Amino acid sequence: MARIVVIGAGMGAMAAAARLAVAGHRVTVYERAETYGGAVRRFERDGFGFDTGPGLLHLPAVYRDLFVKTGKEPLEDRVELTQVDPASRHVFADGTTVDLPNASRAGTVSALDAALGSGAGERWGDFMVRAREAWDRTRRPLLEEPQPEDPAALGREPYPALKAGFLRRPTTTLARIGARELRDPRLAALLDSYATAYGFDPATAPAAAAVLPYMEQTFGTWYVKGGIRALADAVYERCLKRRVEFVFDARVEEVLEKDGRASGIRLEGGETVEADHVVSGAPVPALHRDHVVAWDRQDDLPRHQLLGTGRVTVCLALRGSREAGAVHRTVVHAAGDRPAVTVLRPDDPALRPDDGHESVTVTAAVTTSPEQDWQAVAARVLAQAEPAVPRLRERLLWQEVRTPDDTLGETGVREVPGPALAGDGGRLLPAANRSPLPGLYFAGGWAHPGGGLAHAGMSGALVAGLIVEGADFRGSR
């Protein structure tokens, strides 16, 4: 039985902790904040409840696998999952609206043809076929296996180049392939919104970002009754049942080394804790030093972190019930290069004081410049969201604005990491799970395979596999 210290109680770190505890190790989690979940938080006031992190779940199989591998109780015994249908309503800048069904390629093609004109659905469907090819080329090395020591192969663009007679057009950025292959500004805006939702700029993101809409439209969109915070509660409770220990309000200052390997941690007050392995689930520069990308040196930052992409979330307490025909998620597109905003309206009694009220969240990706006027940003975001909620202004009781500064207080960084993407020379690959320092591992959204609930859960599985199976570990199955 090894002594394992886990830094941070985010979703990826807790996923690793539960798996390691089941394998017979003694696991203790040290979290700088007063609670678990990382960015998966809940804001509550006057009987209203809001998810201030992610509001929907994709690839729920990741957490189903976690619960199967860490006990006999399946995930659905702990949380209630429902498919969101339609998966999303899109309101384009010209006023056109389309409802996209959940995990139905044929339904999506039909909906786009009906809303945008004959041929629009076929072009999107053909684009998804090429996105599937990129997915098939990268799914296992990018999501299910530890990052290779030489990740050069993942730096090559997996999105297939189109052939036209003897000419082959090179693949470039997501925005360029959208304009070239979709040939409709509304379809291009639809494509762009999947990238901007994760903080990627379509103008610079590689064509491989086409896997983002492919994943959602293939594997579906799910809601956790009571909000996504209920999933964090379930993972935390699973850790406790597996006898994982948690220490909150405990800031880790340093990873200790002895005889060329990680040997424990030093806490803010000077206390040291010995360990056979250390799993870091938080991107704290002082912990990593020269063992991975030096996150405190801007020139070495992954591009999406260098741009400083975070999220503004406006929590809206509304009087009056949801109108007939309301949908769970609406994406409102703006003219020009402004990113879309996402409006979530869960029809969940657990998140409102009674049926005569509604809780709504409006979220947008933003740059985390310290010069930002967050109230002005929130006002712009709210104005853009108005087409998604009839009579929004007159129904508004109060609002709470959550900014990247709140993210900093909860997670230690202002930025929100996106999932790893292949192509573009590997600039969007996060730190590998195994660090160059033996005994030190990385889990969570800032580690392979990147950010997002599903990807964070995968990172926990990879780290546990590396520690339990060692050199024989070849990836998740």
Short mmCIF file of C-alpha atoms in Angstrom, two decimals, residues 55-260:
data_model
loop_
_atom_site.label_atom_id
_atom_site.label_comp_id
_atom_site.label_asym_id
_atom_site.label_seq_id
_atom_site.Cartn_x
_atom_site.Cartn_y
_atom_site.Cartn_z
CA GLY A 55 -24.06 23.19 -16.75
CA LEU A 56 -24.24 20.13 -19.02
CA LEU A 57 -22.44 16.81 -19.29
CA HIS A 58 -21.05 15.22 -22.43
CA LEU A 59 -19.65 11.68 -22.64
CA PRO A 60 -21.30 10.48 -19.40
CA ALA A 61 -19.66 7.09 -20.02
CA VAL A 62 -16.52 8.53 -18.39
CA TYR A 63 -18.27 8.88 -15.03
CA ARG A 64 -20.25 5.69 -15.45
CA ASP A 65 -16.92 3.90 -15.83
CA LEU A 66 -15.56 5.66 -12.73
CA PHE A 67 -18.46 4.40 -10.61
CA VAL A 68 -18.29 0.88 -12.06
CA LYS A 69 -14.55 0.67 -11.38
CA THR A 70 -14.76 2.07 -7.85
CA GLY A 71 -17.73 0.10 -6.47
CA LYS A 72 -20.84 -1.89 -7.17
CA GLU A 73 -23.13 1.15 -7.09
CA PRO A 74 -23.67 2.58 -10.62
CA LEU A 75 -23.66 6.30 -11.34
CA GLU A 76 -27.41 6.37 -11.98
CA ASP A 77 -28.01 5.21 -8.41
CA ARG A 78 -26.39 8.43 -7.21
CA VAL A 79 -27.54 11.01 -9.77
CA GLU A 80 -30.41 11.26 -12.23
CA LEU A 81 -29.23 11.80 -15.81
CA THR A 82 -31.56 12.99 -18.55
CA GLN A 83 -30.87 13.66 -22.21
CA VAL A 84 -31.48 17.27 -23.19
CA ASP A 85 -33.76 17.40 -26.24
CA PRO A 86 -33.44 19.51 -28.24
CA ALA A 87 -29.74 19.54 -27.46
CA SER A 88 -29.62 23.23 -28.31
CA ARG A 89 -31.53 26.04 -29.95
CA HIS A 90 -29.44 28.40 -32.07
CA VAL A 91 -30.51 31.98 -32.69
CA PHE A 92 -28.41 33.50 -35.47
CA ALA A 93 -27.59 37.17 -36.00
CA ASP A 94 -30.14 37.46 -38.83
CA GLY A 95 -32.92 36.14 -36.57
CA THR A 96 -32.99 32.62 -38.01
CA THR A 97 -33.62 29.96 -35.37
CA VAL A 98 -32.95 26.22 -35.46
CA ASP A 99 -33.45 23.48 -32.86
CA LEU A 100 -30.86 20.69 -33.06
CA PRO A 101 -31.94 17.29 -31.72
CA ASN A 102 -29.88 15.28 -29.26
CA ALA A 103 -27.49 12.75 -30.82
CA SER A 104 -29.36 12.39 -34.12
CA ARG A 105 -27.39 13.00 -37.30
CA ALA A 106 -30.42 12.55 -39.52
CA GLY A 107 -32.49 14.84 -37.30
CA THR A 108 -29.79 17.50 -37.37
CA VAL A 109 -29.57 17.37 -41.16
CA SER A 110 -33.36 17.73 -41.44
CA ALA A 111 -33.50 20.59 -38.93
CA LEU A 112 -30.77 22.55 -40.72
CA ASP A 113 -32.40 22.03 -44.12
CA ALA A 114 -35.74 23.25 -42.78
CA ALA A 115 -34.31 26.32 -41.06
CA LEU A 116 -31.44 27.37 -43.33
CA GLY A 117 -32.55 26.09 -46.73
CA SER A 118 -32.16 22.94 -48.78
CA GLY A 119 -28.57 21.69 -48.88
CA ALA A 120 -27.49 23.22 -45.57
CA GLY A 121 -28.06 19.98 -43.70
CA GLU A 122 -26.23 17.93 -46.31
CA ARG A 123 -23.19 20.21 -46.13
CA TRP A 124 -23.16 19.95 -42.33
CA GLY A 125 -23.57 16.17 -42.54
CA ASP A 126 -20.65 15.86 -44.97
CA PHE A 127 -18.57 18.02 -42.67
CA MET A 128 -19.39 15.70 -39.73
CA VAL A 129 -18.18 12.72 -41.81
CA ARG A 130 -14.78 14.40 -42.13
CA ALA A 131 -14.85 15.35 -38.46
CA ARG A 132 -15.42 11.68 -37.66
CA GLU A 133 -12.25 10.83 -39.56
CA ALA A 134 -10.32 13.28 -37.39
CA TRP A 135 -11.99 11.76 -34.31
CA ASP A 136 -11.08 8.20 -35.33
CA ARG A 137 -7.46 9.22 -35.87
CA THR A 138 -7.09 10.90 -32.50
CA ARG A 139 -9.61 9.34 -30.10
CA ARG A 140 -7.34 6.74 -28.56
CA PRO A 141 -3.97 8.57 -28.47
CA LEU A 142 -5.55 11.87 -27.45
CA LEU A 143 -8.13 10.63 -24.92
CA GLU A 144 -7.53 7.06 -23.81
CA GLU A 145 -3.76 6.69 -23.66
CA PRO A 146 -1.10 8.55 -21.69
CA GLN A 147 0.51 11.26 -23.77
CA PRO A 148 3.53 9.71 -25.52
CA GLU A 149 7.01 10.82 -24.57
CA ASP A 150 7.34 12.23 -28.06
CA PRO A 151 3.96 13.84 -28.86
CA ALA A 152 5.07 14.98 -32.33
CA ALA A 153 2.51 12.72 -34.01
CA LEU A 154 -0.30 14.55 -32.19
CA GLY A 155 1.00 17.82 -33.58
CA ARG A 156 0.11 16.76 -37.12
CA GLU A 157 -3.30 17.86 -38.41
CA PRO A 158 -5.72 14.88 -38.42
CA TYR A 159 -8.56 16.63 -40.26
CA PRO A 160 -8.66 15.23 -43.83
CA ALA A 161 -7.79 17.49 -46.73
CA LEU A 162 -10.40 17.75 -49.45
CA LYS A 163 -9.52 16.34 -52.85
CA ALA A 164 -10.62 18.08 -56.04
CA GLY A 165 -9.34 16.30 -59.10
CA PHE A 166 -5.57 16.40 -58.84
CA LEU A 167 -5.65 19.31 -56.43
CA ARG A 168 -5.52 18.89 -52.68
CA ARG A 169 -6.42 21.89 -50.57
CA PRO A 170 -4.48 21.97 -47.31
CA THR A 171 -6.40 22.02 -44.08
CA THR A 172 -5.90 25.17 -42.03
CA THR A 173 -7.88 26.71 -39.20
CA LEU A 174 -11.38 25.85 -38.04
CA ALA A 175 -12.76 29.16 -39.30
CA ARG A 176 -11.29 28.64 -42.76
CA ILE A 177 -12.62 25.13 -43.23
CA GLY A 178 -16.01 26.34 -41.98
CA ALA A 179 -16.14 29.13 -44.56
CA ARG A 180 -14.83 26.88 -47.32
CA GLU A 181 -16.89 23.75 -46.71
CA LEU A 182 -20.11 24.98 -45.13
CA ARG A 183 -20.64 28.00 -47.43
CA ASP A 184 -23.24 29.63 -45.20
CA PRO A 185 -22.35 32.22 -42.54
CA ARG A 186 -24.92 30.72 -40.20
CA LEU A 187 -23.43 27.23 -40.49
CA ALA A 188 -19.99 28.76 -39.99
CA ALA A 189 -21.27 30.53 -36.87
CA LEU A 190 -22.71 27.23 -35.63
CA LEU A 191 -19.32 25.59 -36.05
CA ASP A 192 -17.49 28.49 -34.41
CA SER A 193 -19.75 28.34 -31.34
CA TYR A 194 -18.52 24.86 -30.42
CA ALA A 195 -14.96 26.21 -30.31
CA THR A 196 -15.68 29.47 -28.49
CA ALA A 197 -17.67 27.59 -25.84
CA TYR A 198 -14.35 26.01 -24.81
CA GLY A 199 -12.41 29.26 -25.13
CA PHE A 200 -10.81 28.53 -28.51
CA ASP A 201 -10.60 31.20 -31.19
CA PRO A 202 -11.89 29.67 -34.46
CA ALA A 203 -9.53 31.94 -36.40
CA THR A 204 -6.50 30.26 -34.82
CA ALA A 205 -7.81 26.88 -33.64
CA PRO A 206 -6.68 23.97 -35.83
CA ALA A 207 -9.11 22.23 -38.16
CA ALA A 208 -9.01 19.30 -35.71
CA ALA A 209 -11.37 21.33 -33.49
CA ALA A 210 -14.07 19.85 -35.74
CA VAL A 211 -14.11 16.95 -33.26
CA LEU A 212 -15.85 19.21 -30.72
CA PRO A 213 -19.24 19.35 -32.49
CA TYR A 214 -18.75 15.73 -33.57
CA MET A 215 -18.43 14.55 -29.97
CA GLU A 216 -21.49 16.43 -28.79
CA GLN A 217 -23.70 15.52 -31.72
CA THR A 218 -22.64 11.86 -31.62
CA PHE A 219 -22.61 11.07 -27.90
CA GLY A 220 -25.30 13.46 -26.77
CA THR A 221 -25.91 16.16 -24.18
CA TRP A 222 -27.01 15.28 -20.66
CA TYR A 223 -28.30 17.13 -17.63
CA VAL A 224 -27.80 16.09 -14.03
CA LYS A 225 -30.94 16.66 -11.97
CA GLY A 226 -30.17 19.19 -9.27
CA GLY A 227 -27.40 20.66 -11.41
CA ILE A 228 -23.88 19.52 -12.27
CA ARG A 229 -22.83 20.22 -8.68
CA ALA A 230 -24.77 17.05 -7.84
CA LEU A 231 -22.23 15.10 -9.92
CA ALA A 232 -19.38 16.61 -7.89
CA ASP A 233 -21.26 15.63 -4.72
CA ALA A 234 -21.57 12.04 -5.97
CA VAL A 235 -17.86 11.77 -6.86
CA TYR A 236 -16.86 13.24 -3.49
CA GLU A 237 -19.14 10.79 -1.65
CA ARG A 238 -17.67 7.92 -3.65
CA CYS A 239 -14.19 9.02 -2.57
CA LEU A 240 -15.29 9.06 1.08
CA LYS A 241 -16.75 5.56 0.76
CA ARG A 242 -13.40 4.40 -0.60
CA ARG A 243 -11.76 5.99 2.48
CA VAL A 244 -10.07 8.86 0.71
CA GLU A 245 -9.20 11.56 3.25
CA PHE A 246 -9.76 15.26 2.48
CA VAL A 247 -8.03 18.25 4.06
CA PHE A 248 -9.61 21.57 3.07
CA ASP A 249 -8.22 25.11 3.41
CA ALA A 250 -4.79 23.56 2.89
CA ARG A 251 -2.64 25.35 0.33
CA VAL A 252 0.28 23.31 -1.01
CA GLU A 253 3.43 25.38 -1.56
CA GLU A 254 5.94 22.84 -2.81
CA VAL A 255 6.44 19.30 -4.01
CA LEU A 256 9.32 17.78 -2.09
CA GLU A 257 12.06 15.73 -3.73
CA LYS A 258 14.38 13.07 -2.37
CA ASP A 259 16.82 10.88 -4.24
CA GLY A 260 15.57 12.18 -7.59
#
